[in-house]
Short mmCIF file of C-alpha atoms in Angstrom, two decimals:
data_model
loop_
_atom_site.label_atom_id
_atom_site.label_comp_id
_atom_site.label_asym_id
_atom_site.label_seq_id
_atom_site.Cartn_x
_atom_site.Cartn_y
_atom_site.Cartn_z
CA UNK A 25 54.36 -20.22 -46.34
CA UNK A 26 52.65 -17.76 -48.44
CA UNK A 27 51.84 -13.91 -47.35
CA UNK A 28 50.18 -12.48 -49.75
CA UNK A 29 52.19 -8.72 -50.27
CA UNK A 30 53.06 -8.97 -46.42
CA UNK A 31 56.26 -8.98 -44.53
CA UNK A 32 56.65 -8.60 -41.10
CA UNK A 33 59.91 -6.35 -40.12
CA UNK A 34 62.43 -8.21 -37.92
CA UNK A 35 63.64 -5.86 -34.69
CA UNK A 36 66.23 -3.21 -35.91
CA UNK A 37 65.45 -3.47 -39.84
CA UNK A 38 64.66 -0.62 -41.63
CA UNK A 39 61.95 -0.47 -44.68
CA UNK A 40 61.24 2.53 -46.48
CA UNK A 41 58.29 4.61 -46.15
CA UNK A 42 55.48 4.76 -48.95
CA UNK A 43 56.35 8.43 -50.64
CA UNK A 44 52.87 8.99 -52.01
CA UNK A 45 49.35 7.65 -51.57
CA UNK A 46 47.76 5.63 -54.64
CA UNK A 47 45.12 7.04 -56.81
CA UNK A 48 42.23 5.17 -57.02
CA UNK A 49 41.05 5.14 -60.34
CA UNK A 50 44.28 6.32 -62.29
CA UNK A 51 47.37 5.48 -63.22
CA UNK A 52 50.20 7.75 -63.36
CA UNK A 53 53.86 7.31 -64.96
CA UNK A 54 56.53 10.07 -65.08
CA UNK A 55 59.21 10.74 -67.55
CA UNK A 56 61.82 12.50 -68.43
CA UNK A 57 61.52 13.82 -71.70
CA UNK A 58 63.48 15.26 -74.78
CA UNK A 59 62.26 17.22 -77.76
CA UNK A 60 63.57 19.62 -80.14
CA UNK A 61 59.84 20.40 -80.25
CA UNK A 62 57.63 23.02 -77.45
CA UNK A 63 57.63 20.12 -74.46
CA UNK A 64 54.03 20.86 -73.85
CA UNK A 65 52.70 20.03 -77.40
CA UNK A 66 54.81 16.64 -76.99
CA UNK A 67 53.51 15.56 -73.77
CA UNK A 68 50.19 15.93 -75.33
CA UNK A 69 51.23 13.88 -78.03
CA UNK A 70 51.93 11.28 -76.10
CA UNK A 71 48.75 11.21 -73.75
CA UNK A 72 46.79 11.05 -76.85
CA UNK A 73 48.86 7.98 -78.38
CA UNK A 74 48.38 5.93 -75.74
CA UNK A 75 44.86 6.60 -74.93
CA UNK A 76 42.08 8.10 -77.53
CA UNK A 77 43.94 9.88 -79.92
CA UNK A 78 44.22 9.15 -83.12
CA UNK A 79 46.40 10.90 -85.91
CA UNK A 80 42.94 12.18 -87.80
CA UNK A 81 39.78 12.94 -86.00
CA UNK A 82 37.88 9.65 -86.97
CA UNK A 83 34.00 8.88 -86.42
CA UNK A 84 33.56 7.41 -83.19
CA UNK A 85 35.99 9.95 -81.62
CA UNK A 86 33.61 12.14 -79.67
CA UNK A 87 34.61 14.20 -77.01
CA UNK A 88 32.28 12.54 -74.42
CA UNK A 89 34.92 9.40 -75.69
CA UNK A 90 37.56 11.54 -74.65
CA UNK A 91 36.22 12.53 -71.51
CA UNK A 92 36.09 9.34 -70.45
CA UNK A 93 39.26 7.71 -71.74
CA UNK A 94 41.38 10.06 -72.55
CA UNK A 95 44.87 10.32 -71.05
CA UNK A 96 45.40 13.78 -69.33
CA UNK A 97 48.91 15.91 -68.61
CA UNK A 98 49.08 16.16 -64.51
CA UNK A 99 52.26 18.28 -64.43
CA UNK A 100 54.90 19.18 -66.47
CA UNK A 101 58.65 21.07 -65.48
CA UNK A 102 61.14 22.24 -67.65
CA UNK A 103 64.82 21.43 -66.89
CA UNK A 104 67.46 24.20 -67.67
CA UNK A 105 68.57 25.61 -70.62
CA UNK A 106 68.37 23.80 -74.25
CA UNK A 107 70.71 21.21 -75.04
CA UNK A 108 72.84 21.92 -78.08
CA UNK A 109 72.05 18.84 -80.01
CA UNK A 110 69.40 15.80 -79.60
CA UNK A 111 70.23 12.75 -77.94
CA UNK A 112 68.35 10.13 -80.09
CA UNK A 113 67.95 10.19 -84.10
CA UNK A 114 64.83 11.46 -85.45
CA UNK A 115 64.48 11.40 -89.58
CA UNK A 116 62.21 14.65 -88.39
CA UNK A 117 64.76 16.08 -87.01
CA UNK A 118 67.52 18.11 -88.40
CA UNK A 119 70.94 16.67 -86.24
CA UNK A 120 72.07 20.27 -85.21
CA UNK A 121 68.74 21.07 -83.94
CA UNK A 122 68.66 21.91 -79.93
CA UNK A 123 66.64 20.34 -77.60
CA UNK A 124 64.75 21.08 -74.71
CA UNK A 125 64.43 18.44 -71.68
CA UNK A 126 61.75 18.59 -68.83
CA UNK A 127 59.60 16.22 -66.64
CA UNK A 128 56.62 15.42 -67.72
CA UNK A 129 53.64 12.75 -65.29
CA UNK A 130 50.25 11.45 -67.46
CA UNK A 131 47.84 9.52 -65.86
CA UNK A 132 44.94 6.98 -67.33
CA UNK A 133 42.33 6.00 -66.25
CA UNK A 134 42.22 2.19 -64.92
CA UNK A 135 39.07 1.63 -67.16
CA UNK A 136 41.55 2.08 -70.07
CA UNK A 137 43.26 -1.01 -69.34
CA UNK A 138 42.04 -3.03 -66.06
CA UNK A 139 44.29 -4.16 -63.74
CA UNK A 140 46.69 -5.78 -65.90
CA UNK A 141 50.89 -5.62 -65.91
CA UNK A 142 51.24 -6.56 -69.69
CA UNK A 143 48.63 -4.12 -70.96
CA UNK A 144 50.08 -1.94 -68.32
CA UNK A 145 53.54 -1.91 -70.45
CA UNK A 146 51.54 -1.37 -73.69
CA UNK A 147 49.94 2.03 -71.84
CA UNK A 148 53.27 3.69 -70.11
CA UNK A 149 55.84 2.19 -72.39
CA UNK A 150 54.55 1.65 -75.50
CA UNK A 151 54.86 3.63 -78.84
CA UNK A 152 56.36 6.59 -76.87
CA UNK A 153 60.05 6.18 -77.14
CA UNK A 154 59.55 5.86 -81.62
CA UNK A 155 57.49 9.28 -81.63
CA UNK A 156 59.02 11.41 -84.23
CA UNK A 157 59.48 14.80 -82.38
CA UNK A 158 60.74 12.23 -78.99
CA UNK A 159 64.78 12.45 -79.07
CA UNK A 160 65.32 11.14 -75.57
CA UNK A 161 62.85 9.18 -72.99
CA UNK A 162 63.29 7.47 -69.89
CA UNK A 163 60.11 6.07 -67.77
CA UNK A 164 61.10 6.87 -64.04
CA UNK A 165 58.25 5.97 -62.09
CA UNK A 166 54.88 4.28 -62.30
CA UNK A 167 51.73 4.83 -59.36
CA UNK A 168 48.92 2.38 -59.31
CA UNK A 169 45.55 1.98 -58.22
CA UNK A 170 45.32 -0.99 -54.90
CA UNK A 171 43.45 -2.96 -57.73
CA UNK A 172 46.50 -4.04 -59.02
CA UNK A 173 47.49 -5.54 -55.72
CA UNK A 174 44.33 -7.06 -55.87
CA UNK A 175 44.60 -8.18 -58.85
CA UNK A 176 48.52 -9.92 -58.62
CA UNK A 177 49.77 -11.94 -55.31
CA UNK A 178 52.76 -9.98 -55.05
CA UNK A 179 55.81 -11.86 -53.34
CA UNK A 180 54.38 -15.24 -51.53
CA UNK A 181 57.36 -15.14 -49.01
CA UNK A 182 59.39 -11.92 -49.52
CA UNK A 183 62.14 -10.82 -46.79
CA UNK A 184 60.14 -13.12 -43.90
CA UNK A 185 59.93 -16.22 -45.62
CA UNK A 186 63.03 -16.04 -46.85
CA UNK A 187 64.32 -15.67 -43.30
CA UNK A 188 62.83 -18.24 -42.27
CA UNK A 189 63.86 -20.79 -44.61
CA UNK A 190 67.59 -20.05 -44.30
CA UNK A 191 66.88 -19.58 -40.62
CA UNK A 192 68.74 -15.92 -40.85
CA UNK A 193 66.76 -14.36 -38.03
CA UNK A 194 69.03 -11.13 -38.85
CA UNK A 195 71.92 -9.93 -40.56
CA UNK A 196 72.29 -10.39 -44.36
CA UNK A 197 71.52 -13.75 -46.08
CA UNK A 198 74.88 -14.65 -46.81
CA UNK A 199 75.38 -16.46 -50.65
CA UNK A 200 77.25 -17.22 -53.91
CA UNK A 201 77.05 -18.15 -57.58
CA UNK A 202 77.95 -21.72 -58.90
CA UNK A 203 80.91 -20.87 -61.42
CA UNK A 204 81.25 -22.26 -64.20
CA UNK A 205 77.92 -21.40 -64.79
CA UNK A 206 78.42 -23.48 -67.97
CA UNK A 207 80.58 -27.27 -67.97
CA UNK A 208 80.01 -28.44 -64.53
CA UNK A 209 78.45 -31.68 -64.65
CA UNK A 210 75.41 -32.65 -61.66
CA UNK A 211 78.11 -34.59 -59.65
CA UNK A 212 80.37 -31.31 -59.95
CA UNK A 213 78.02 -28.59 -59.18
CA UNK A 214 76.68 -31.34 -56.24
CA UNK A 215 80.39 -31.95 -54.76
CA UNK A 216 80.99 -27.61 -55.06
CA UNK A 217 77.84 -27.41 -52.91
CA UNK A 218 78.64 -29.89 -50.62
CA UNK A 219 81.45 -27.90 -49.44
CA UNK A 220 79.52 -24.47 -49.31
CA UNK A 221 76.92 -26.28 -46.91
CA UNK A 222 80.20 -27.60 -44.77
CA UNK A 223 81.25 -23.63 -44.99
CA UNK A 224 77.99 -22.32 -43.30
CA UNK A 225 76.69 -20.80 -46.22
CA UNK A 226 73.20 -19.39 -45.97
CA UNK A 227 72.35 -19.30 -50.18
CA UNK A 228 73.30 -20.97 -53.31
CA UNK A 229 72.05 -19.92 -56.30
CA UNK A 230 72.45 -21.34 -60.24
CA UNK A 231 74.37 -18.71 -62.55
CA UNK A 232 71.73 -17.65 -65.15
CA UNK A 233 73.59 -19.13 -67.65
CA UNK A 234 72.68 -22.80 -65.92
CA UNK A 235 69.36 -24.09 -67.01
CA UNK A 236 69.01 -27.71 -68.74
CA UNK A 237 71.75 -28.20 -71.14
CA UNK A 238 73.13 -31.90 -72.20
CA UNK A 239 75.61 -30.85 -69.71
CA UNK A 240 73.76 -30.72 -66.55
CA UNK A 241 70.34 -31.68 -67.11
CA UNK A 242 67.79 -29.63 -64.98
CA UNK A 243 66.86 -33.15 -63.13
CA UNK A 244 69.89 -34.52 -62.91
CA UNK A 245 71.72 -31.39 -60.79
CA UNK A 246 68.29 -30.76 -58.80
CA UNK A 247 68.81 -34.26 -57.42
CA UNK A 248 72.89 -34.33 -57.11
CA UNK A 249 72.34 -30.82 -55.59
CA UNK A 250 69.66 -31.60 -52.96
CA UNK A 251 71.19 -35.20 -51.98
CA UNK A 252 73.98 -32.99 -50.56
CA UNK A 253 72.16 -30.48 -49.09
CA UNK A 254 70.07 -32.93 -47.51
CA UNK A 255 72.31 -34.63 -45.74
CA UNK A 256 74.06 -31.63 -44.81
CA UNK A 257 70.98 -30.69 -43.37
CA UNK A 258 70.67 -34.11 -41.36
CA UNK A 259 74.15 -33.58 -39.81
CA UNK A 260 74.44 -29.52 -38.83
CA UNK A 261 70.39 -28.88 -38.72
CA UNK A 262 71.06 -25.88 -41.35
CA UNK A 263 69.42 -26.75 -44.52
CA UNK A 264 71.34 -24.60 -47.42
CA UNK A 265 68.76 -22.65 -49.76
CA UNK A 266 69.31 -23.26 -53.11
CA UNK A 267 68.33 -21.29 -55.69
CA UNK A 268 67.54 -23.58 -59.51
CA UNK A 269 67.17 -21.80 -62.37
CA UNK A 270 64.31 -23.28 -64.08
CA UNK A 271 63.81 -20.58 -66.86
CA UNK A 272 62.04 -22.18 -70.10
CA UNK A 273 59.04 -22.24 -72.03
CA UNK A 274 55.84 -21.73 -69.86
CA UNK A 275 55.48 -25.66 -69.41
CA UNK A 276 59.01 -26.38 -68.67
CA UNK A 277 58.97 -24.68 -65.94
CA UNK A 278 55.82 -25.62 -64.36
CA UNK A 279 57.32 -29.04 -64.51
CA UNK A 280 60.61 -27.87 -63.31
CA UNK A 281 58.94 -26.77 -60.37
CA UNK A 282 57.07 -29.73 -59.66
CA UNK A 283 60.47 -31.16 -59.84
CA UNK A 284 61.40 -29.01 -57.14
CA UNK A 285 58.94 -29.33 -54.95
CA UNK A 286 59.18 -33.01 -54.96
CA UNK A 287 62.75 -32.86 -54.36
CA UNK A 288 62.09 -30.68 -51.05
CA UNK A 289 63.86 -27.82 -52.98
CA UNK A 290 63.28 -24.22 -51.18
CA UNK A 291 64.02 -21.87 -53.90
CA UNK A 292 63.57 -21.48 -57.88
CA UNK A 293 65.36 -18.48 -60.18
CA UNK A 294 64.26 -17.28 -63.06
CA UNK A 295 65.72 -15.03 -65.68
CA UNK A 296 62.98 -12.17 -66.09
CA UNK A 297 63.80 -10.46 -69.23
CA UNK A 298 63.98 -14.27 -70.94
CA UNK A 299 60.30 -15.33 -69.62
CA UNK A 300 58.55 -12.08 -69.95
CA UNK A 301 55.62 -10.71 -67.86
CA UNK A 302 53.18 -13.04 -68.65
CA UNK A 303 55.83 -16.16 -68.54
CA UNK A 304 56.95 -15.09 -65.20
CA UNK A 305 53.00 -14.59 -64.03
CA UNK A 306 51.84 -17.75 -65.47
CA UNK A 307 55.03 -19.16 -63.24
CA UNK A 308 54.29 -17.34 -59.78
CA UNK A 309 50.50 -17.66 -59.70
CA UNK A 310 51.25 -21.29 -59.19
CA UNK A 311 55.15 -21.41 -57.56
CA UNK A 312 54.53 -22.84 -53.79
CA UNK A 313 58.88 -21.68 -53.79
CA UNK A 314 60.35 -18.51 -53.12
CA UNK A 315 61.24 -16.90 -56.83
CA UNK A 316 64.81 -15.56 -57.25
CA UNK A 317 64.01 -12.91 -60.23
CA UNK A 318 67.03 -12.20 -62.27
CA UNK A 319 67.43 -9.36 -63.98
CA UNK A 320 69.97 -10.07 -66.92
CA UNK A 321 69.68 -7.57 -70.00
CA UNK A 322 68.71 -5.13 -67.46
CA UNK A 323 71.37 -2.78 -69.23
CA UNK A 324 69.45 -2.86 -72.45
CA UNK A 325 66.42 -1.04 -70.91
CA UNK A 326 68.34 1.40 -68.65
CA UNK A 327 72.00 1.83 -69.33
CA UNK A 328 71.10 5.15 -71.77
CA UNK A 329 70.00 8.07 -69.60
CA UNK A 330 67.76 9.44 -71.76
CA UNK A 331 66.16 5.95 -73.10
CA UNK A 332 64.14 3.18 -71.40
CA UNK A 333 63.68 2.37 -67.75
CA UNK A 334 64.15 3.21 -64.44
CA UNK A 335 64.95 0.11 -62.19
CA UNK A 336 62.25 2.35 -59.57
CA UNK A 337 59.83 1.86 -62.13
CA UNK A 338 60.53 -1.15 -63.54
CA UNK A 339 60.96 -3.14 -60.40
CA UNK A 340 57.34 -2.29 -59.56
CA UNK A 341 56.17 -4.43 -61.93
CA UNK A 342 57.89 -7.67 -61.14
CA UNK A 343 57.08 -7.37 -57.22
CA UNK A 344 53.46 -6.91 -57.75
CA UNK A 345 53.57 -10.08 -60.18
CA UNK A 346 54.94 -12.36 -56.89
CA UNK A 347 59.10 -11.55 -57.48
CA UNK A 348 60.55 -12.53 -53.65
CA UNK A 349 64.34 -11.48 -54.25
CA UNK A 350 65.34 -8.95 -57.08
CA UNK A 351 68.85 -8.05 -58.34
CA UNK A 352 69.98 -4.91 -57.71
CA UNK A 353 73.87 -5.08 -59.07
CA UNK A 354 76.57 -4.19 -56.03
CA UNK A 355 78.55 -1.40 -54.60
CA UNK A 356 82.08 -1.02 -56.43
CA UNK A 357 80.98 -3.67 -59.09
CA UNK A 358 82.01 -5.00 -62.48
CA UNK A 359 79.27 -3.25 -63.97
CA UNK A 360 78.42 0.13 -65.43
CA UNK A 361 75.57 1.27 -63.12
CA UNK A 362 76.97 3.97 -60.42
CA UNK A 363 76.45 3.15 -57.04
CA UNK A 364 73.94 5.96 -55.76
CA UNK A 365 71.44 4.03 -58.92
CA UNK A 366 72.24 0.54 -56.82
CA UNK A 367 71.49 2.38 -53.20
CA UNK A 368 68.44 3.77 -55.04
CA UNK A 369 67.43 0.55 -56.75
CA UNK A 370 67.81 -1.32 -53.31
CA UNK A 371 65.95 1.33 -51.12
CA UNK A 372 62.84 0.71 -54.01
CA UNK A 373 62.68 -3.16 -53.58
CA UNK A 374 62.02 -1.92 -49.13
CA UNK A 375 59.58 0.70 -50.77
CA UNK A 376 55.86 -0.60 -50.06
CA UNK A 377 53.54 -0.31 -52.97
CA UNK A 378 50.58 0.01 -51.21
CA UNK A 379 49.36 0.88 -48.01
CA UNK A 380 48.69 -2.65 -45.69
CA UNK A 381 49.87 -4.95 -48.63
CA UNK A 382 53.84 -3.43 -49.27
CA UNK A 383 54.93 -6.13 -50.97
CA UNK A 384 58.35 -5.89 -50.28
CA UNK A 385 61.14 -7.80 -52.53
CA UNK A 386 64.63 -8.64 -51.03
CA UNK A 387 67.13 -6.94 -53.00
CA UNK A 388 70.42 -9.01 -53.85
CA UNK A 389 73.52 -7.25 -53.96
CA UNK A 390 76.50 -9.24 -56.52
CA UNK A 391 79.27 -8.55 -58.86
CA UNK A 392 82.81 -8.20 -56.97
CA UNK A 393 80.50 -7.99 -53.62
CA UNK A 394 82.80 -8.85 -50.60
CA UNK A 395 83.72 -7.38 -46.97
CA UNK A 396 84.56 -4.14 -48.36
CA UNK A 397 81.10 -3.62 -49.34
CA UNK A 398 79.47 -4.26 -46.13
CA UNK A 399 79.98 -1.06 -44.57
CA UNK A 400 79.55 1.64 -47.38
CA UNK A 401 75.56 -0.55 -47.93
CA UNK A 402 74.63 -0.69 -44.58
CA UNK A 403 75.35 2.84 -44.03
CA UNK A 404 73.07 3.63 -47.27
CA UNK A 405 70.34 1.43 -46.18
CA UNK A 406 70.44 1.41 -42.09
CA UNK A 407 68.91 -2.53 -43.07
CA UNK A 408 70.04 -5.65 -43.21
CA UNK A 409 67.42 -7.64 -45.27
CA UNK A 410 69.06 -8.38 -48.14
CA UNK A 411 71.09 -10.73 -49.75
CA UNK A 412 74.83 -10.55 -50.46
CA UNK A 413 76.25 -13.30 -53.25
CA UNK A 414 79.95 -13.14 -53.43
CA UNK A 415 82.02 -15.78 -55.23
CA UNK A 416 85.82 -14.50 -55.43
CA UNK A 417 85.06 -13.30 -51.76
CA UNK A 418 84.26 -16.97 -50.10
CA UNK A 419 85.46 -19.27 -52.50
CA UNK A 420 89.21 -18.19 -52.73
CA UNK A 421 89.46 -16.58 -49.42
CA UNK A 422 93.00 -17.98 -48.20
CA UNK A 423 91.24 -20.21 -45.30
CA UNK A 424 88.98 -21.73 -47.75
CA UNK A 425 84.91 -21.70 -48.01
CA UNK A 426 84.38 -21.66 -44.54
CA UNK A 427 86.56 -18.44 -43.80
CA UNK A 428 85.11 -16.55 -46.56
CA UNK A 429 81.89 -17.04 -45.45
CA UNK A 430 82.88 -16.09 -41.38
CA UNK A 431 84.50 -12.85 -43.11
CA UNK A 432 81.79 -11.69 -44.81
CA UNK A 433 79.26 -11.93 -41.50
CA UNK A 434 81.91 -10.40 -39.65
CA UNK A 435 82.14 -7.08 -42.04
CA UNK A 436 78.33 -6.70 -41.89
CA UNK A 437 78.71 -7.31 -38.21
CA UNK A 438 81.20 -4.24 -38.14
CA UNK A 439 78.99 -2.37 -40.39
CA UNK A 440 76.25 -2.67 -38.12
CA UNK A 441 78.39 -1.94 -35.18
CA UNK A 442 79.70 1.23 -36.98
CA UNK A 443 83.40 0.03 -36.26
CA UNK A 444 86.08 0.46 -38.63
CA UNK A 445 86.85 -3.07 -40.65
CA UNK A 446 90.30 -2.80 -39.81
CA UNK A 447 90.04 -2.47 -36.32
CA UNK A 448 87.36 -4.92 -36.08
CA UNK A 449 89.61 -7.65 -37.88
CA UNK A 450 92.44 -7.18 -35.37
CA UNK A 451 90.78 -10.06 -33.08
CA UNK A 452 88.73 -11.71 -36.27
CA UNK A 453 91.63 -13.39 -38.30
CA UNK A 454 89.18 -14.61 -41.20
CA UNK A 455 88.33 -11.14 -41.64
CA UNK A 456 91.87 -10.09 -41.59
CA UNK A 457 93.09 -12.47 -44.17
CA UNK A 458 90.01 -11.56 -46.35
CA UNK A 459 91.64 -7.41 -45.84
CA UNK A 460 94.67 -8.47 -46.35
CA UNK A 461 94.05 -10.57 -49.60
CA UNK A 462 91.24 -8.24 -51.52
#
């Protein structure tokens, strides 16, 4: 199945509305910015480093040149009062210097650049965050012209296809993470799956850790793994999705997914930040699979407030490039990020880009993820398409696979129901233990 940027909405799902309409001949970006320096003078310096400036007038340079290229300020806000010291080391500037913050949107023109995503990072994230009078940046959002959805197929299958592969018609997609990502041999990582098909489970995915190590060769688990799901499939009619991660070189993984596809495989994963825009391109342009994006080393482009990415932004870029699920992290997780960023990050992936072609990504919600969860995220979404990996949560639930896997549909069941888990487990005893255990 492949729908170009299209999902249909299943009855009672929510997706969120399109804040703004896209330009058609520019591209904007908006930061947050800090300086020591007058904000204004800064955000010029920046819309003339990444378009026609140049750090001496040179020949060639002429202002009908910079009529036509040149990068242009569309609004800029200042934020409070000065900070008493910068955030990022400048040699320029003095440490005891104050700073001032404010929000600051440029725009290009698409001439500049074409309709292209890695040219697209050169433009809105390139030599910006080393500028010398730049002590704190963080890219929040991008806006693009529809010729970048021409230009990209956006996610082949998205929230639909993926229903309709794990024949969810509503309700999360319910899933887990093969542990140990690393020393499981095929025949180990088949036999675990064999009993999370017996349990009911809707999706299995490889840990990104898991690719083709002497271990577990890449072949070797793809057929261990689908033998079992197979004939899983042949006795229940449920055929488990199943996630591989195929992350390589650009050649690996074109033959890893020719692997999979002869295999009868219905999912690949790949570890974004490892393959890189043009990697992960290369890979969907030609992927007849739903892609699983991870995001691992996500933290090292957005964990500083006042350097790198937002996931809003950043997201953008992967969906339009044919991403069908996208990590989001998980309410009350292991990890750093607060929950309102997760909520936010979550809402985006429902966000359409574009108007007619929204491309919409299903978030996945992991880390810690278990009943708990359910209702606090489905009262900041009001939706249900999404999936929910929990490992702790099914795999030692006190009745076993099968009982984690009946709790965690009945907690989104009392989510949606907006009933109180404890009084919805008093007549659901998997959900009860699964209370009574966390």
């Amino acid at each position: 199945m492949k729908t170009c940027c299209a999902a249909v909405t299943p009855v009672g799902e929510r997706h969120f509305q399109m804040e703004t309409l896209v330009n058609a001949t520019r591209i904007e970006a908006d930061y947050l910015l800090e300086t020591p320096s007058d904000p204004r003078r800064v955000a010029e310096i920046m819309a003339g480093e990444q378009s026609s400036g140049t750090f001496v007038p040179v020949p060639g340079e002429t202002p009908e040149l910079k009529a036509r290229a040149a990068a242009r300020i569309e609004s800029l806000r200042i934020l409070g009062e000065r900070v008493a010291r910068p955030t990022l080391p400048s040699h320029a500037v003095r440490p005891d210097s104050t700073a001032q913050r404010a929000l600051v949107t440029i725009s290009w023109p698409l001439d500049n650049l074409g309709p292209s995503l890695p040219n697209l990072i050169a433009t809105v994230a390139g030599n910006l965050y080393e500028l010398q009078d730049v002590t704190g940046l963080k890219l929040l959002d991008i806006r693009l012209p529809e010729a970048f959805a021409n230009a990209y197929p956006g996610p082949r299958f998205g929230i639909t296809g993926t229903r309709q592969l794990t024949d969810v018609a509503r309700g999360p997609v319910i899933g887990t993470i093969i542990k140990p990502s690393v020393g499981l041999r095929a025949d180990e990582t088949a036999a675990l799956v064999a009993k999370l098909c017996e349990a009911g489970i809707d999706f299995i995915k490889d840990d990104e850790l898991q690719a083709d190590g002497a271990t577990c060769p890449f072949e070797d688990r793809v057929r261990a793994v689908m033998r079992v799901i197979d004939e899983s499939a042949q006795r229940t009619g449920k055929r488990t999705m199943y996630a591989f991660n195929l992350t390589g070189d650009v050649e690996q993984m074109k033959r890893r997914h020719d692997v999979l596809l002869s295999s009868g495989a219905t999912c690949l994963m790949v570890s974004l930040n490892s393959v890189g825009l043009a990697g992960f391109s290369e890979l969907a342009r030609i992927a007849e699979l739903p892609i699983h994006a991870h995001r691992n080393g996500w933290g090292y482009l957005s964990r500083h407030p006042l350097l790198g990415w937002s996931y809003v932004a950043w997201q953008k870029l992967w969906r339009l490039a044919g991403a069908d699920h996208m990590h989001v992290n998980g309410l009350a997780s292991k990890f750093a990020e607060a929950d309102e960023s997760v909520v936010q990050s979550a809402r985006a992936c429902l966000t359409p880009l574009f108007p007619g072609k929204p491309c919409l990504a299903m978030p996945v919600f992991s880390s810690g993820q278990s009943a708990r969860q359910a209702p606090a995220t489905f009262a900041s979404l009001k939706c249900t398409d999404l999936i929910v990996t929990a490992g702790g949560a099914i795999m030692a639930h006190p009745g076993g696979p099968a009982e984690g896997v009946v709790a965690l549909r009945q907690g989104w069941e009392a989510a949606e129901q907006g009933a109180p888990l404890s009084e919805f487990a008093v007549t659901r005893p998997a959900l009860k233990q699964a209370l009574e255990s966390a």
